[in-house]
GROMACS .gro file of C-alpha atoms in nm:
model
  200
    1UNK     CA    1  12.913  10.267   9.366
    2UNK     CA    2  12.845  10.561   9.087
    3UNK     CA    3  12.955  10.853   9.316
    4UNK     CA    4  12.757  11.129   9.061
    5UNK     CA    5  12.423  10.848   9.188
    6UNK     CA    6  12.519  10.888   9.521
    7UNK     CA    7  12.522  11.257   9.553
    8UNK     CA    8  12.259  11.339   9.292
    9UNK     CA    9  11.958  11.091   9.445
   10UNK     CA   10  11.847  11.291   9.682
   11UNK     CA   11  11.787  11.608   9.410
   12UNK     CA   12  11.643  11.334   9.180
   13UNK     CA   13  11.413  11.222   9.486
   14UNK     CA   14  11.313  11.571   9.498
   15UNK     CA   15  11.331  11.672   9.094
   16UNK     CA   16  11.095  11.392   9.049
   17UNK     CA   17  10.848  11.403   9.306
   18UNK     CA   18  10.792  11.797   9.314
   19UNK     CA   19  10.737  11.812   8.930
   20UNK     CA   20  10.476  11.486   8.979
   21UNK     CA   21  10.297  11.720   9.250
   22UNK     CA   22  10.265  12.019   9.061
   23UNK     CA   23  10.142  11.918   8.711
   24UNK     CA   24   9.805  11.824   8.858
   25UNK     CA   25   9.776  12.075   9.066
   26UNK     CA   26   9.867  12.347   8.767
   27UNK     CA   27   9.566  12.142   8.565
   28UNK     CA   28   9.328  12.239   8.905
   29UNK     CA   29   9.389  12.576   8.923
   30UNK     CA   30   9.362  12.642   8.563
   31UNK     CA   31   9.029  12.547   8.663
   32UNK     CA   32   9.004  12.816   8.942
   33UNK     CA   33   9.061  12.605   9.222
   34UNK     CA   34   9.203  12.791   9.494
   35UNK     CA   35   9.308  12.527   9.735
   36UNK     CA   36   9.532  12.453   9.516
   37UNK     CA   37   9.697  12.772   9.427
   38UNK     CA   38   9.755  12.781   9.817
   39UNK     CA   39   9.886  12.407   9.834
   40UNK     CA   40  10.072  12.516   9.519
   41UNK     CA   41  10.248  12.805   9.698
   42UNK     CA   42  10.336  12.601   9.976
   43UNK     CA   43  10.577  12.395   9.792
   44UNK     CA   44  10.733  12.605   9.577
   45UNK     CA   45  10.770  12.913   9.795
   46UNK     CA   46  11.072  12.880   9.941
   47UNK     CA   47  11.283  12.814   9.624
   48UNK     CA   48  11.075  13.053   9.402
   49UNK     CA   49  11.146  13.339   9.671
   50UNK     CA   50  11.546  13.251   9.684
   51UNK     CA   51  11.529  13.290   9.289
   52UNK     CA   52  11.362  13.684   9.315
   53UNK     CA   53  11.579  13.733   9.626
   54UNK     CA   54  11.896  13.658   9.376
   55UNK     CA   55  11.795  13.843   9.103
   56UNK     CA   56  11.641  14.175   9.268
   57UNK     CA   57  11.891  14.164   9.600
   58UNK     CA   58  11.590  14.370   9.746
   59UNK     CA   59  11.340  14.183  10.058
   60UNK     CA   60  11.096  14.359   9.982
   61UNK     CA   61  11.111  14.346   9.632
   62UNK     CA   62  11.144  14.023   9.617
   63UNK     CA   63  10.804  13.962   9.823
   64UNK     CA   64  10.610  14.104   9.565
   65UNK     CA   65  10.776  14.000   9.282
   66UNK     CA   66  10.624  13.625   9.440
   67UNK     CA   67  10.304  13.805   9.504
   68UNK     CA   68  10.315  13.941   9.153
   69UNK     CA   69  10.401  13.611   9.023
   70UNK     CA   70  10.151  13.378   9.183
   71UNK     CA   71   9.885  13.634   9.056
   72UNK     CA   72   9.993  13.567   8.685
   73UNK     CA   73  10.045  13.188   8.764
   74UNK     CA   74   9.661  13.176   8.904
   75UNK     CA   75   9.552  13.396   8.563
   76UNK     CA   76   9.791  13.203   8.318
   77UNK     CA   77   9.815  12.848   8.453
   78UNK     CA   78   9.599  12.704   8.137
   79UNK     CA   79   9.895  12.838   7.927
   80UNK     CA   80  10.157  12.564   8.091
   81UNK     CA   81  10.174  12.275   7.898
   82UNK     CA   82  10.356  11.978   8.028
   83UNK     CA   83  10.493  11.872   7.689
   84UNK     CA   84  10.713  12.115   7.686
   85UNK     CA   85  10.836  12.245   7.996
   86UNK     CA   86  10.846  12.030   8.361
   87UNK     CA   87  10.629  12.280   8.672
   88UNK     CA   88  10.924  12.395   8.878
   89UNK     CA   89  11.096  12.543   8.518
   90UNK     CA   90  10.743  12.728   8.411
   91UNK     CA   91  10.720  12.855   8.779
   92UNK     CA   92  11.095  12.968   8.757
   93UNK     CA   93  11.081  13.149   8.446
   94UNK     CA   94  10.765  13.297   8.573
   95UNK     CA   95  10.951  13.430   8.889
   96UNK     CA   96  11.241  13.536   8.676
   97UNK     CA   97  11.058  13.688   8.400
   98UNK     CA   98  10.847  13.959   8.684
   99UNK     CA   99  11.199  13.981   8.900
  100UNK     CA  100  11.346  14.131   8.545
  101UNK     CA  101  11.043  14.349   8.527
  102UNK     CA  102  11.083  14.486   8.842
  103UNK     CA  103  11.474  14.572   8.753
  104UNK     CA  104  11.383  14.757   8.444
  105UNK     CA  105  11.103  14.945   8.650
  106UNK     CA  106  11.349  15.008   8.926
  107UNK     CA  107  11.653  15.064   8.726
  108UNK     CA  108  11.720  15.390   8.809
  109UNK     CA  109  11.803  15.261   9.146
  110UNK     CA  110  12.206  15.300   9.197
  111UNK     CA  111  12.211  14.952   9.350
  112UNK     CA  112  12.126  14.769   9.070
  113UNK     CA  113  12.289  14.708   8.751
  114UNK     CA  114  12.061  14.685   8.534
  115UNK     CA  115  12.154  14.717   8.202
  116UNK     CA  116  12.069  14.497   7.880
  117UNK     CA  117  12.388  14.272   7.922
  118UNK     CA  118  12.289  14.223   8.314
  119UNK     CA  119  11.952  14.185   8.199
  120UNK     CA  120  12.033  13.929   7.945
  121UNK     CA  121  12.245  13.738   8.174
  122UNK     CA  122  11.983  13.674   8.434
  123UNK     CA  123  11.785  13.597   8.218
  124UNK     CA  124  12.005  13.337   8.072
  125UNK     CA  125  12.030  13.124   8.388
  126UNK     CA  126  11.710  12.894   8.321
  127UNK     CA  127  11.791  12.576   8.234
  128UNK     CA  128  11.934  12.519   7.897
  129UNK     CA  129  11.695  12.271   7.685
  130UNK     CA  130  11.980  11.996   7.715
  131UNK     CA  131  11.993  12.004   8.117
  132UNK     CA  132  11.637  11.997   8.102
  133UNK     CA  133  11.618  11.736   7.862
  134UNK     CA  134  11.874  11.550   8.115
  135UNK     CA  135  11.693  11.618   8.439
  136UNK     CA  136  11.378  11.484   8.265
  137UNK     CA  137  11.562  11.119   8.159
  138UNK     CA  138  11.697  11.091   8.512
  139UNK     CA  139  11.360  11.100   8.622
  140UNK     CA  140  11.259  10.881   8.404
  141UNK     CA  141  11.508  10.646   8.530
  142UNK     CA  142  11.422  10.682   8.893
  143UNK     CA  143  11.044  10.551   8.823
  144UNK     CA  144  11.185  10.298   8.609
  145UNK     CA  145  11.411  10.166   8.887
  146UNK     CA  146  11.154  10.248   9.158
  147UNK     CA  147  10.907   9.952   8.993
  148UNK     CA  148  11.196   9.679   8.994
  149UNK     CA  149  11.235   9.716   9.332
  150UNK     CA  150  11.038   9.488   9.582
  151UNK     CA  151  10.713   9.635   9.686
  152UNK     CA  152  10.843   9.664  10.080
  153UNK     CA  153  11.128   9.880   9.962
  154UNK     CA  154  10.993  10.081   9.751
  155UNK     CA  155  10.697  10.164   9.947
  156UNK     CA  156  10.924  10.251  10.281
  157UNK     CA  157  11.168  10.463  10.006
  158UNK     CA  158  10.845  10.651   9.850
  159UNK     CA  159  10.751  10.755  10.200
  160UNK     CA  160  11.107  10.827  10.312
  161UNK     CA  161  11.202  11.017  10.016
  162UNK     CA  162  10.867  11.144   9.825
  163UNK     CA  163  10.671  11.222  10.178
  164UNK     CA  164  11.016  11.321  10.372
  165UNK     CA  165  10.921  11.089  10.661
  166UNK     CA  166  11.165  11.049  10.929
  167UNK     CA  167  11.199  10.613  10.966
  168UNK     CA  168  11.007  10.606  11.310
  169UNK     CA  169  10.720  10.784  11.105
  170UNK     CA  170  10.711  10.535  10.822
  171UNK     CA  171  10.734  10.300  11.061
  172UNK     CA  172  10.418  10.425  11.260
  173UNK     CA  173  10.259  10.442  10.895
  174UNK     CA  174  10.334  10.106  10.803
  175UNK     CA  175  10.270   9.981  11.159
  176UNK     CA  176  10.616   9.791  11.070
  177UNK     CA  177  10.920   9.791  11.319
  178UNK     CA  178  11.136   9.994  11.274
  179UNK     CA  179  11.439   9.809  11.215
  180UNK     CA  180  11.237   9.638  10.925
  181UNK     CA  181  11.202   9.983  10.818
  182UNK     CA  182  11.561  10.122  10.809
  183UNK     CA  183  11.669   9.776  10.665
  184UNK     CA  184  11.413   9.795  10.361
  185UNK     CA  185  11.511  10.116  10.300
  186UNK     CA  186  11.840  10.064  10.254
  187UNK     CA  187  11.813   9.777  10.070
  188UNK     CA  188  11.612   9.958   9.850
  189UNK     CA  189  11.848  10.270   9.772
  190UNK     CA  190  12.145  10.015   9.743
  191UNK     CA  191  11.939   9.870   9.494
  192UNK     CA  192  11.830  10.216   9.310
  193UNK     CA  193  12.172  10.292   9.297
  194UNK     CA  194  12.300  10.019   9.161
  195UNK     CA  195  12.031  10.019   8.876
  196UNK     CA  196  12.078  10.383   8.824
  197UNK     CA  197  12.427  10.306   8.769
  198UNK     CA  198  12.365  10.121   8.462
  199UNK     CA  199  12.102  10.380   8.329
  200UNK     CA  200  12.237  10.751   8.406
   0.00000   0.00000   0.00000
């Protein structure tokens, strides 16, 4: 077994499903839907607040620089285009982008080191076009392996994974028994694995 598959499938799981979640949702509030701004913020949250709280060190600062950045995501959402950037990378350099604005604004702050070589450096820790480029051919190769696997699986994997269902729940779902369940489901991966072997 491909030990980089075996560690990296659950951040593929993830890579994959988020960025298939937010593109439509970035189409729906370009159109000034607000539910999904708010379903929007729900899943990208967490990770978008850990990138401010790195960058500004600050709580507080880093609260609004979220607030501040899910005002300009809601104004400039039109402006993301798919072709050229995956969701969670648009919504990170958005983040990043108002957490730099905030240093500059706050720089006279002791804490902070904020000069142009700091500045530059954060700002140099999106992902390079080749890692995106990567991270968009691995999850490529997920869906491709997803659809050669037998319906059962893959439907007990997409909840599992893509849903985070505990097995009892994709059980209930299914109205399967369990042990159906947990076998399918690793069938399934073994099989994903093993295909992904041959592609990543």
């Amino acid at each position: 077994m491909n030990f980089k598959v075996n560690v990296n499938l659950n951040r593929l799981f993830w890579n994959f499903h988020i960025n298939t979640e937010l593109e439509p949702l970035l189409a729906q509030i370009a159109n000034q839907h607000e539910p999904s701004l708010k379903r929007l913020y729900q899943l990208t949250n967490a990770n978008l607040f850990a990138l401010a709280l790195r960058i500004l060190q600050q709580r507080d600062l880093a609260e609004d620089c979220l607030q501040l950045a899910f005002v300009k995501v809601w104004h400039n959402s039109q402006q993301f285009n798919a072709t050229k950037a995956k969701p969670i990378t648009w919504l990170n350099a958005i983040v990043r982008n108002q957490a730099l604005d905030l240093l500059r604004k706050n720089k006279h702050q002791k804490m902070h080191d904020t000069s142009d070589e700091t500045l530059a450096q954060l700002a140099d820790q999106s992902p390079s076009q080749e890692k995106q480029v990567s991270l968009a051919q691995e999850q490529r190769a997920i869906h491709t392996c997803l659809a050669q696997l037998k319906e059962n699986q893959r439907q007990c994997l997409q909840l599992a994974y893509f849903d985070g269902l505990a097995h009892p729940q994709v059980a209930a779902q299914l109205n399967l028994p369990l042990g159906s369940v947990k076998t399918w489901i690793r069938r399934g991966l073994l099989g994903l694995r093993e295909c992904l072997t041959h592609i990543i």
